Each structure stands twice: as C-alpha cells, then as structure tokens.
C-alpha cells in the first residue's frame, strides 16, 4: 500500500513537495485554508506535470496517475492517517506553532512531523507539541521539482529514528540530503549564502571590485552557477538582510553583521529583481 503524506500549505513550496511526492508514488493530501489556494496549488502542479510531459521527461500516463494521487482539503483532520506530515505555511512562528499544536492532537503517534521552514529554529516549533522527538526540519529548495537538495534539520530533541525517517522520505522523492546536526540560526545553507553575500556586499561597498567582477570571480573561479550579488537580487536584498540580521542577532558573529549598503538599499527600495533595481539594474 502506498504511504501517505500530508502537506500543510498549498503555496509555492507545499505544492512543489506534493508534486514530487505524488510522482514518487506517495498518496498525498494537500491542505490549505481556502478552496482558492488549493485550486491554485493543484492547477500549478498539473501545469508543471504537463511541462515535464511536453519536454519528454515524464510519461503522460504517469503524470495523470500522479495527479490522481493528490487530494485536497481544508480539513486538518485529514492528517490523521499520514505517515509523514510536511508543514509549508507562511514563515511565521505563531502560525507554525499553532499548526504543530493541532498536528500533535491529530497525527498518528508514529508520524514524522516535518517543517519546511527556511529559518525558524525547529526546536521552537517542536516545543509546541508533546512529542518534540518526532519533529524535524525538511528544508526543500525552490523550485522543488528542479532542486536536488533537502536540508534535514535536527531540533534539540529530534530522535535518530525521526531523522532517519525524514531522510527516507526525502530520498524517496528523489532528493539528496544534508544533515544539520545542531539547530543553529540559518542552518547550513542560509549561513553559507549569508556569509558570501555579506562579504561580496562589503567588497562592492568599499570599491574593491564591481558587482559584475565579484560575481564573475565566484562563477569562473569557484564554478558557482550564479554570483552572490546576482543571487541577492534574485532572492531579494530585503530577504537576505533579514536572514543575515537574524543569524547575527543569534550568533553575535561579526561575519554575519549586515553591511550598511544592504540597509540603505532596502531603505531606498532597491531590493533586487522585484523592484527593478538592486546590485544590478533589471
Ligand atoms: N519560497 C521559497 O523559495 C522557499 C524556499 C525554502 C523554504 N521556504 C519556506 O517554505 C514555507 C512556505 O513558503 P512558500 O514560499 O511556499 O509560501 P507561500 O506563501 O507560497 O504559501 C504558503 C501557503 O500556506 C497557506 N497557509 C497559511 N496558513 C495556513 C494554515 N493554517 N493551514 C494551511 N495552510 C495555510 C497559505 O494560504 C499559502 O497557500 C515557509 O516556511 C518558507 O520560509 C520557502
């Protein structure tokens, strides 16, 4: 019998996780608060499957079967028979804690309770439940169908069994996992990109090199697909300022102190691609 996955939140990440999981044979129930959000999520998944079919990367019949494995609901009770629950709602700790409190009452005792948070400590989310050993971070990357990585995050009380079950789930949907053994701010991935962006912005700010040359150094010197300043523009300078600021506050490590230029860019509204101007004009 196929195993059952419940995904809470049918936005960009939740629908991506549902998509790859259904394709890998999981029975998926996708839960959101409104029928509109569920319809948008499921339509997006159908469109993405169609794209893979048109490119010859997925059989039409397989796409149809995968889509049929995804049901949608606004009822949180639907998690009651899930083996794995992945939460992918807004990045707000109060919302996530409220959901985990409810999951604690509704989910099977042996279910894995996972959060896709990109920055909130798993320990804080797990503390909303009576079973923090069953709570783990499964940090997928966007777009989920294309990105290979899943960053598994151990909360303070996450058990070895839970981590192993989370790994098994992520690998079953085609991802390669890295394990974050201590629940530090920014995990591994956000710490790495923050350190790189902060240093790149400092070099740019002090006139050591142009934005283009800093990015070219990373692309041609280190084989990065994209330079740090172009990445900042794509992600949003505001998002990265917030992320590095959080890591700095928690760690008090000077290397994460956001440089002044990032604050001024955000004050001025030059936050990257979404505003038309960041380190580059778009
Ligand atoms: N967008 C990214 O690139 C990215 C990458 C990695 C991790 N994340 C993390 O994934 C999570 C989701 O991000 P996203 O970009 O998919 O957000 P999103 O805004 O696209 O989707 C969030 C969804 O959650 C729903 N929601 C809100 N409250 C809910 C509730 N109580 N029950 C069920 N659904 C609820 C919303 O209606 C919305 O559909 C966040 O924690 C985010 O930090 C995002």
mmCIF file of C-alpha atoms and ligand atoms in Angstrom:
data_model
loop_
_atom_site.group_PDB
_atom_site.id
_atom_site.type_symbol
_atom_site.label_atom_id
_atom_site.label_comp_id
_atom_site.label_asym_id
_atom_site.label_seq_id
_atom_site.Cartn_x
_atom_site.Cartn_y
_atom_site.Cartn_z
ATOM 1 C CA UNK A 1 0.000 0.000 0.000
ATOM 2 C CA UNK A 2 1.289 3.461 -0.864
ATOM 3 C CA UNK A 3 2.417 5.517 2.058
ATOM 4 C CA UNK A 4 0.554 8.653 2.914
ATOM 5 C CA UNK A 5 1.909 12.183 3.030
ATOM 6 C CA UNK A 6 0.025 15.227 4.285
ATOM 7 C CA UNK A 7 1.260 18.639 3.150
ATOM 8 C CA UNK A 8 0.034 21.686 5.053
ATOM 9 C CA UNK A 9 0.056 24.782 2.845
ATOM 10 C CA UNK A 10 -0.536 24.646 -0.915
ATOM 11 C CA UNK A 11 1.701 27.599 -1.831
ATOM 12 C CA UNK A 12 4.897 27.541 -3.853
ATOM 13 C CA UNK A 13 6.744 25.059 -1.623
ATOM 14 C CA UNK A 14 3.826 22.932 -0.418
ATOM 15 C CA UNK A 15 2.577 22.302 -3.932
ATOM 16 C CA UNK A 16 6.119 21.518 -5.112
ATOM 17 C CA UNK A 17 6.580 18.974 -2.316
ATOM 18 C CA UNK A 18 3.173 17.433 -3.103
ATOM 19 C CA UNK A 19 4.110 17.276 -6.795
ATOM 20 C CA UNK A 20 7.403 15.390 -6.399
ATOM 21 C CA UNK A 21 5.948 13.090 -3.729
ATOM 22 C CA UNK A 22 2.895 12.042 -5.768
ATOM 23 C CA UNK A 23 5.193 11.428 -8.713
ATOM 24 C CA UNK A 24 7.279 9.150 -6.461
ATOM 25 C CA UNK A 25 4.199 7.116 -5.517
ATOM 26 C CA UNK A 26 3.082 8.713 -2.253
ATOM 27 C CA UNK A 27 -0.635 9.252 -1.647
ATOM 28 C CA UNK A 28 -0.772 12.956 -0.913
ATOM 29 C CA UNK A 29 -3.357 15.061 0.834
ATOM 30 C CA UNK A 30 -2.766 18.778 0.381
ATOM 31 C CA UNK A 31 -4.311 21.057 2.971
ATOM 32 C CA UNK A 32 -4.776 24.823 2.872
ATOM 33 C CA UNK A 33 -7.180 27.262 4.490
ATOM 34 C CA UNK A 34 -9.182 28.188 1.390
ATOM 35 C CA UNK A 35 -10.504 26.312 -1.641
ATOM 36 C CA UNK A 36 -8.982 29.060 -3.811
ATOM 37 C CA UNK A 37 -5.467 28.373 -2.508
ATOM 38 C CA UNK A 38 -5.977 24.634 -3.021
ATOM 39 C CA UNK A 39 -7.201 25.136 -6.589
ATOM 40 C CA UNK A 40 -4.218 27.379 -7.407
ATOM 41 C CA UNK A 41 -1.868 24.816 -5.890
ATOM 42 C CA UNK A 42 -3.320 21.865 -7.755
ATOM 43 C CA UNK A 43 -3.588 23.773 -11.068
ATOM 44 C CA UNK A 44 0.078 24.723 -10.711
ATOM 45 C CA UNK A 45 1.033 21.084 -10.154
ATOM 46 C CA UNK A 46 -0.992 19.969 -13.209
ATOM 47 C CA UNK A 47 0.666 22.664 -15.348
ATOM 48 C CA UNK A 48 4.116 21.643 -14.146
ATOM 49 C CA UNK A 49 3.469 17.944 -14.901
ATOM 50 C CA UNK A 50 2.281 18.981 -18.381
ATOM 51 C CA UNK A 51 5.524 20.869 -18.947
ATOM 52 C CA UNK A 52 7.572 17.802 -17.996
ATOM 53 C CA UNK A 53 5.426 15.685 -20.338
ATOM 54 C CA UNK A 54 5.841 18.133 -23.237
ATOM 55 C CA UNK A 55 9.620 18.069 -22.727
ATOM 56 C CA UNK A 56 9.567 14.256 -22.816
ATOM 57 C CA UNK A 57 10.736 13.989 -19.188
ATOM 58 C CA UNK A 58 7.554 12.352 -17.887
ATOM 59 C CA UNK A 59 5.087 9.891 -19.439
ATOM 60 C CA UNK A 60 1.586 11.339 -19.875
ATOM 61 C CA UNK A 61 0.083 8.317 -18.085
ATOM 62 C CA UNK A 62 2.490 8.710 -15.151
ATOM 63 C CA UNK A 63 1.565 12.385 -14.866
ATOM 64 C CA UNK A 64 -2.128 11.511 -14.843
ATOM 65 C CA UNK A 65 -1.634 8.857 -12.159
ATOM 66 C CA UNK A 66 0.469 11.203 -10.026
ATOM 67 C CA UNK A 67 -2.140 13.955 -10.239
ATOM 68 C CA UNK A 68 -4.840 11.461 -9.233
ATOM 69 C CA UNK A 69 -2.823 10.609 -6.097
ATOM 70 C CA UNK A 70 -3.207 14.191 -4.822
ATOM 71 C CA UNK A 71 -6.374 15.061 -2.943
ATOM 72 C CA UNK A 72 -7.069 18.481 -1.464
ATOM 73 C CA UNK A 73 -8.885 19.557 1.670
ATOM 74 C CA UNK A 74 -9.392 22.455 4.061
ATOM 75 C CA UNK A 75 -9.888 19.983 6.919
ATOM 76 C CA UNK A 76 -6.831 19.419 9.129
ATOM 77 C CA UNK A 77 -8.295 16.085 10.344
ATOM 78 C CA UNK A 78 -7.024 14.693 7.033
ATOM 79 C CA UNK A 79 -3.567 14.296 8.630
ATOM 80 C CA UNK A 80 -4.838 11.522 10.928
ATOM 81 C CA UNK A 81 -3.627 8.604 8.772
ATOM 82 C CA UNK A 82 -0.485 10.281 7.354
ATOM 83 C CA UNK A 83 2.922 8.636 7.857
ATOM 84 C CA UNK A 84 4.687 11.930 7.180
ATOM 85 C CA UNK A 85 3.319 15.454 7.576
ATOM 86 C CA UNK A 86 5.193 18.359 5.998
ATOM 87 C CA UNK A 87 4.217 21.870 7.026
ATOM 88 C CA UNK A 88 4.871 24.578 4.414
ATOM 89 C CA UNK A 89 2.789 27.582 5.501
ATOM 90 C CA UNK A 90 3.921 31.217 5.846
ATOM 91 C CA UNK A 91 7.238 31.789 7.611
ATOM 92 C CA UNK A 92 5.551 32.974 10.826
ATOM 93 C CA UNK A 93 6.392 31.229 14.057
ATOM 94 C CA UNK A 94 2.948 31.746 15.645
ATOM 95 C CA UNK A 95 1.206 30.199 12.624
ATOM 96 C CA UNK A 96 3.588 27.248 12.565
ATOM 97 C CA UNK A 97 3.322 26.644 16.327
ATOM 98 C CA UNK A 98 -0.476 26.693 16.117
ATOM 99 C CA UNK A 99 -0.377 24.097 13.330
ATOM 100 C CA UNK A 100 2.035 21.842 15.228
ATOM 101 C CA UNK A 101 -0.176 22.046 18.325
ATOM 102 C CA UNK A 102 -3.074 20.801 16.205
ATOM 103 C CA UNK A 103 -0.916 18.138 14.499
ATOM 104 C CA UNK A 104 0.100 16.870 17.932
ATOM 105 C CA UNK A 105 -3.563 16.099 18.662
ATOM 106 C CA UNK A 106 -4.466 14.738 15.229
ATOM 107 C CA UNK A 107 -1.498 12.866 13.749
ATOM 108 C CA UNK A 108 -0.629 9.206 14.381
ATOM 109 C CA UNK A 109 1.839 8.627 17.243
ATOM 110 C CA UNK A 110 4.499 7.320 14.870
ATOM 111 C CA UNK A 111 4.060 10.041 12.219
ATOM 112 C CA UNK A 112 7.025 12.215 11.263
ATOM 113 C CA UNK A 113 6.121 15.883 11.780
ATOM 114 C CA UNK A 114 8.289 17.990 9.488
ATOM 115 C CA UNK A 115 8.571 21.715 8.836
ATOM 116 C CA UNK A 116 9.854 23.281 5.634
ATOM 117 C CA UNK A 117 10.902 26.451 7.470
ATOM 118 C CA UNK A 118 13.925 28.171 5.970
ATOM 119 C CA UNK A 119 14.999 29.931 9.166
ATOM 120 C CA UNK A 120 12.850 29.313 12.256
ATOM 121 C CA UNK A 121 14.584 27.062 14.823
ATOM 122 C CA UNK A 122 12.990 23.585 14.666
ATOM 123 C CA UNK A 123 13.288 23.393 18.456
ATOM 124 C CA UNK A 124 10.857 26.330 18.823
ATOM 125 C CA UNK A 125 8.319 24.667 16.530
ATOM 126 C CA UNK A 126 8.764 21.249 18.186
ATOM 127 C CA UNK A 127 8.201 22.761 21.640
ATOM 128 C CA UNK A 128 4.563 23.405 20.649
ATOM 129 C CA UNK A 129 3.997 19.618 20.671
ATOM 130 C CA UNK A 130 4.153 16.915 23.331
ATOM 131 C CA UNK A 131 6.422 14.879 21.006
ATOM 132 C CA UNK A 132 9.404 17.072 20.041
ATOM 133 C CA UNK A 133 11.400 13.918 19.257
ATOM 134 C CA UNK A 134 9.101 13.344 16.245
ATOM 135 C CA UNK A 135 9.653 16.877 14.832
ATOM 136 C CA UNK A 136 12.329 17.598 12.216
ATOM 137 C CA UNK A 137 13.191 20.177 9.571
ATOM 138 C CA UNK A 138 12.906 19.159 5.914
ATOM 139 C CA UNK A 139 14.094 22.261 4.106
ATOM 140 C CA UNK A 140 13.387 21.811 0.396
ATOM 141 C CA UNK A 141 14.586 24.342 -2.170
ATOM 142 C CA UNK A 142 12.665 26.235 -4.827
ATOM 143 C CA UNK A 143 11.579 25.181 -7.408
ATOM 144 C CA UNK A 144 11.129 21.832 -5.642
ATOM 145 C CA UNK A 145 10.797 19.710 -8.824
ATOM 146 C CA UNK A 146 14.144 21.040 -10.090
ATOM 147 C CA UNK A 147 16.276 21.489 -6.973
ATOM 148 C CA UNK A 148 18.092 18.412 -5.726
ATOM 149 C CA UNK A 149 18.799 19.425 -2.125
ATOM 150 C CA UNK A 150 16.870 18.766 1.072
ATOM 151 C CA UNK A 151 18.456 20.153 4.246
ATOM 152 C CA UNK A 152 17.416 17.975 7.193
ATOM 153 C CA UNK A 153 17.467 19.837 10.478
ATOM 154 C CA UNK A 154 17.680 18.184 13.852
ATOM 155 C CA UNK A 155 15.881 20.094 16.603
ATOM 156 C CA UNK A 156 17.221 19.891 20.156
ATOM 157 C CA UNK A 157 15.115 16.789 20.858
ATOM 158 C CA UNK A 158 14.739 15.209 17.398
ATOM 159 C CA UNK A 159 15.320 11.440 17.637
ATOM 160 C CA UNK A 160 17.614 9.409 15.395
ATOM 161 C CA UNK A 161 14.556 7.434 14.182
ATOM 162 C CA UNK A 162 12.783 10.626 13.136
ATOM 163 C CA UNK A 163 15.839 11.914 11.303
ATOM 164 C CA UNK A 164 16.216 8.559 9.543
ATOM 165 C CA UNK A 165 12.525 8.515 8.562
ATOM 166 C CA UNK A 166 12.757 12.086 7.247
ATOM 167 C CA UNK A 167 15.797 11.121 5.197
ATOM 168 C CA UNK A 168 13.992 8.093 3.815
ATOM 169 C CA UNK A 169 11.053 10.291 2.804
ATOM 170 C CA UNK A 170 13.217 12.966 1.138
ATOM 171 C CA UNK A 171 15.323 10.366 -0.697
ATOM 172 C CA UNK A 172 12.175 8.542 -1.840
ATOM 173 C CA UNK A 173 11.114 11.723 -3.656
ATOM 174 C CA UNK A 174 14.494 11.988 -5.371
ATOM 175 C CA UNK A 175 16.339 14.440 -3.134
ATOM 176 C CA UNK A 176 19.865 14.354 -1.760
ATOM 177 C CA UNK A 177 20.005 15.230 1.924
ATOM 178 C CA UNK A 178 22.451 17.072 4.096
ATOM 179 C CA UNK A 179 22.058 16.875 7.870
ATOM 180 C CA UNK A 180 22.229 19.887 10.165
ATOM 181 C CA UNK A 181 23.134 18.296 13.496
ATOM 182 C CA UNK A 182 22.613 21.366 15.650
ATOM 183 C CA UNK A 183 19.650 23.696 15.308
ATOM 184 C CA UNK A 184 21.709 26.850 14.615
ATOM 185 C CA UNK A 185 20.248 30.044 13.157
ATOM 186 C CA UNK A 186 20.254 29.859 9.367
ATOM 187 C CA UNK A 187 21.043 26.126 9.365
ATOM 188 C CA UNK A 188 23.917 25.379 6.937
ATOM 189 C CA UNK A 189 22.635 26.768 3.645
ATOM 190 C CA UNK A 190 21.444 30.197 4.802
ATOM 191 C CA UNK A 191 24.646 30.654 6.834
ATOM 192 C CA UNK A 192 26.795 29.916 3.793
ATOM 193 C CA UNK A 193 24.922 32.179 1.407
ATOM 194 C CA UNK A 194 24.700 34.935 4.053
ATOM 195 C CA UNK A 195 28.453 34.870 4.706
ATOM 196 C CA UNK A 196 29.130 35.039 0.965
ATOM 197 C CA UNK A 197 26.622 37.821 0.280
ATOM 198 C CA UNK A 198 27.816 39.888 3.254
ATOM 199 C CA UNK A 199 31.450 39.695 2.124
ATOM 200 C CA UNK A 200 30.516 40.370 -1.514
ATOM 201 C CA UNK A 201 28.451 43.422 -0.489
ATOM 202 C CA UNK A 202 31.360 44.708 1.673
ATOM 203 C CA UNK A 203 33.818 44.346 -1.214
ATOM 204 C CA UNK A 204 31.374 46.164 -3.500
ATOM 205 C CA UNK A 205 30.620 48.859 -0.898
ATOM 206 C CA UNK A 206 34.289 49.647 -0.332
ATOM 207 C CA UNK A 207 35.014 49.875 -4.059
ATOM 208 C CA UNK A 208 37.352 46.882 -4.157
ATOM 209 C CA UNK A 209 35.596 45.485 -7.226
ATOM 210 C CA UNK A 210 32.476 45.980 -9.328
ATOM 211 C CA UNK A 211 29.347 43.842 -8.807
ATOM 212 C CA UNK A 212 29.988 42.153 -12.158
ATOM 213 C CA UNK A 213 33.600 41.311 -11.272
ATOM 214 C CA UNK A 214 32.700 39.960 -7.822
ATOM 215 C CA UNK A 215 30.081 37.693 -9.382
ATOM 216 C CA UNK A 216 32.413 36.663 -12.212
ATOM 217 C CA UNK A 217 35.025 35.693 -9.593
ATOM 218 C CA UNK A 218 32.559 33.274 -7.993
ATOM 219 C CA UNK A 219 31.294 31.908 -11.300
ATOM 220 C CA UNK A 220 34.602 31.369 -13.082
ATOM 221 C CA UNK A 221 36.838 30.970 -10.039
ATOM 222 C CA UNK A 222 34.654 28.648 -7.993
ATOM 223 C CA UNK A 223 32.217 27.222 -10.551
ATOM 224 C CA UNK A 224 29.146 28.799 -8.923
ATOM 225 C CA UNK A 225 26.124 28.900 -11.240
ATOM 226 C CA UNK A 226 25.359 32.448 -10.119
ATOM 227 C CA UNK A 227 27.372 35.100 -8.258
ATOM 228 C CA UNK A 228 26.378 36.227 -4.743
ATOM 229 C CA UNK A 229 25.212 39.714 -5.745
ATOM 230 C CA UNK A 230 23.059 38.370 -8.587
ATOM 231 C CA UNK A 231 21.704 35.825 -6.083
ATOM 232 C CA UNK A 232 20.894 38.653 -3.656
ATOM 233 C CA UNK A 233 18.985 40.459 -6.405
ATOM 234 C CA UNK A 234 17.079 37.292 -7.278
ATOM 235 C CA UNK A 235 16.205 36.358 -3.687
ATOM 236 C CA UNK A 236 15.597 39.961 -2.620
ATOM 237 C CA UNK A 237 18.120 42.160 -0.791
ATOM 238 C CA UNK A 238 15.429 42.676 1.882
ATOM 239 C CA UNK A 239 15.044 38.917 2.448
ATOM 240 C CA UNK A 240 18.811 38.431 2.753
ATOM 241 C CA UNK A 241 19.193 41.476 5.035
ATOM 242 C CA UNK A 242 16.555 39.938 7.317
ATOM 243 C CA UNK A 243 18.170 36.483 7.198
ATOM 244 C CA UNK A 244 21.713 37.690 7.902
ATOM 245 C CA UNK A 245 20.416 40.077 10.586
ATOM 246 C CA UNK A 246 18.724 37.126 12.345
ATOM 247 C CA UNK A 247 21.846 34.989 12.191
ATOM 248 C CA UNK A 248 23.940 37.898 13.518
ATOM 249 C CA UNK A 249 21.497 38.507 16.390
ATOM 250 C CA UNK A 250 21.536 34.833 17.393
ATOM 251 C CA UNK A 251 25.239 34.106 16.873
ATOM 252 C CA UNK A 252 26.807 37.521 17.636
ATOM 253 C CA UNK A 253 29.325 36.510 14.982
ATOM 254 C CA UNK A 254 30.618 39.684 13.268
ATOM 255 C CA UNK A 255 30.926 37.982 9.901
ATOM 256 C CA UNK A 256 27.126 37.990 9.646
ATOM 257 C CA UNK A 257 26.717 41.696 10.526
ATOM 258 C CA UNK A 258 24.824 43.077 7.507
ATOM 259 C CA UNK A 259 26.842 45.822 5.781
ATOM 260 C CA UNK A 260 25.419 49.331 5.704
ATOM 261 C CA UNK A 261 24.923 49.258 1.946
ATOM 262 C CA UNK A 262 22.335 46.474 2.267
ATOM 263 C CA UNK A 263 20.335 48.537 4.797
ATOM 264 C CA UNK A 264 20.460 51.651 2.604
ATOM 265 C CA UNK A 265 19.417 49.684 -0.486
ATOM 266 C CA UNK A 266 16.397 48.348 1.399
ATOM 267 C CA UNK A 267 15.586 51.840 2.767
ATOM 268 C CA UNK A 268 15.693 53.150 -0.811
ATOM 269 C CA UNK A 269 13.545 50.312 -2.160
ATOM 270 C CA UNK A 270 16.353 48.891 -4.321
ATOM 271 C CA UNK A 271 15.695 45.312 -3.278
ATOM 272 C CA UNK A 272 16.562 43.494 -6.498
ATOM 273 C CA UNK A 273 14.650 41.987 -9.384
ATOM 274 C CA UNK A 274 11.238 42.513 -7.839
ATOM 275 C CA UNK A 275 11.786 46.308 -7.662
ATOM 276 C CA UNK A 276 13.755 46.626 -10.916
ATOM 277 C CA UNK A 277 16.987 47.716 -9.178
ATOM 278 C CA UNK A 278 19.361 46.024 -6.772
ATOM 279 C CA UNK A 279 23.102 45.488 -7.179
ATOM 280 C CA UNK A 280 22.145 45.468 -10.876
ATOM 281 C CA UNK A 281 19.505 47.299 -12.956
ATOM 282 C CA UNK A 282 16.887 44.780 -14.143
HETATM 283 N N1 LIG B 1 9.748 30.274 -1.374
HETATM 284 C C1 LIG B 1 10.939 29.721 -1.221
HETATM 285 O O1 LIG B 1 11.837 29.868 -2.047
HETATM 286 C C2 LIG B 1 11.205 28.857 -0.010
HETATM 287 C C3 LIG B 1 12.325 28.012 -0.030
HETATM 288 C C4 LIG B 1 12.549 27.177 1.062
HETATM 289 C C5 LIG B 1 11.694 27.207 2.153
HETATM 290 N N2 LIG B 1 10.622 28.064 2.156
HETATM 291 C C6 LIG B 1 9.725 28.026 3.321
HETATM 292 O O2 LIG B 1 8.576 27.247 2.978
HETATM 293 C C7 LIG B 1 7.430 27.748 3.669
HETATM 294 C C8 LIG B 1 6.345 28.083 2.668
HETATM 295 O O3 LIG B 1 6.814 29.041 1.775
HETATM 296 P P1 LIG B 1 6.087 29.334 0.371
HETATM 297 O O4 LIG B 1 7.043 30.150 -0.405
HETATM 298 O O5 LIG B 1 5.526 28.097 -0.173
HETATM 299 O O6 LIG B 1 4.875 30.271 0.874
HETATM 300 P P2 LIG B 1 3.526 30.637 0.084
HETATM 301 O O7 LIG B 1 3.140 31.983 0.574
HETATM 302 O O8 LIG B 1 3.696 30.392 -1.384
HETATM 303 O O9 LIG B 1 2.485 29.561 0.618
HETATM 304 C C9 LIG B 1 2.046 29.490 1.946
HETATM 305 C C10 LIG B 1 0.680 28.803 1.928
HETATM 306 O O10 LIG B 1 0.319 28.477 3.278
HETATM 307 C C11 LIG B 1 -1.077 28.650 3.383
HETATM 308 N N3 LIG B 1 -1.462 28.714 4.800
HETATM 309 C C12 LIG B 1 -1.340 29.746 5.670
HETATM 310 N N4 LIG B 1 -1.814 29.362 6.889
HETATM 311 C C13 LIG B 1 -2.226 28.072 6.771
HETATM 312 C C14 LIG B 1 -2.795 27.126 7.661
HETATM 313 N N5 LIG B 1 -3.053 27.447 8.931
HETATM 314 N N6 LIG B 1 -3.093 25.890 7.184
HETATM 315 C C15 LIG B 1 -2.839 25.559 5.895
HETATM 316 N N7 LIG B 1 -2.299 26.422 5.021
HETATM 317 C C16 LIG B 1 -2.001 27.656 5.451
HETATM 318 C C17 LIG B 1 -1.356 29.899 2.586
HETATM 319 O O11 LIG B 1 -2.738 30.000 2.255
HETATM 320 C C18 LIG B 1 -0.459 29.676 1.366
HETATM 321 O O12 LIG B 1 -1.132 28.979 0.355
HETATM 322 C C19 LIG B 1 7.925 28.917 4.502
HETATM 323 O O13 LIG B 1 8.235 28.480 5.796
HETATM 324 C C20 LIG B 1 9.167 29.362 3.760
HETATM 325 O O14 LIG B 1 10.086 30.033 4.595
HETATM 326 C C21 LIG B 1 10.351 28.866 1.101
#
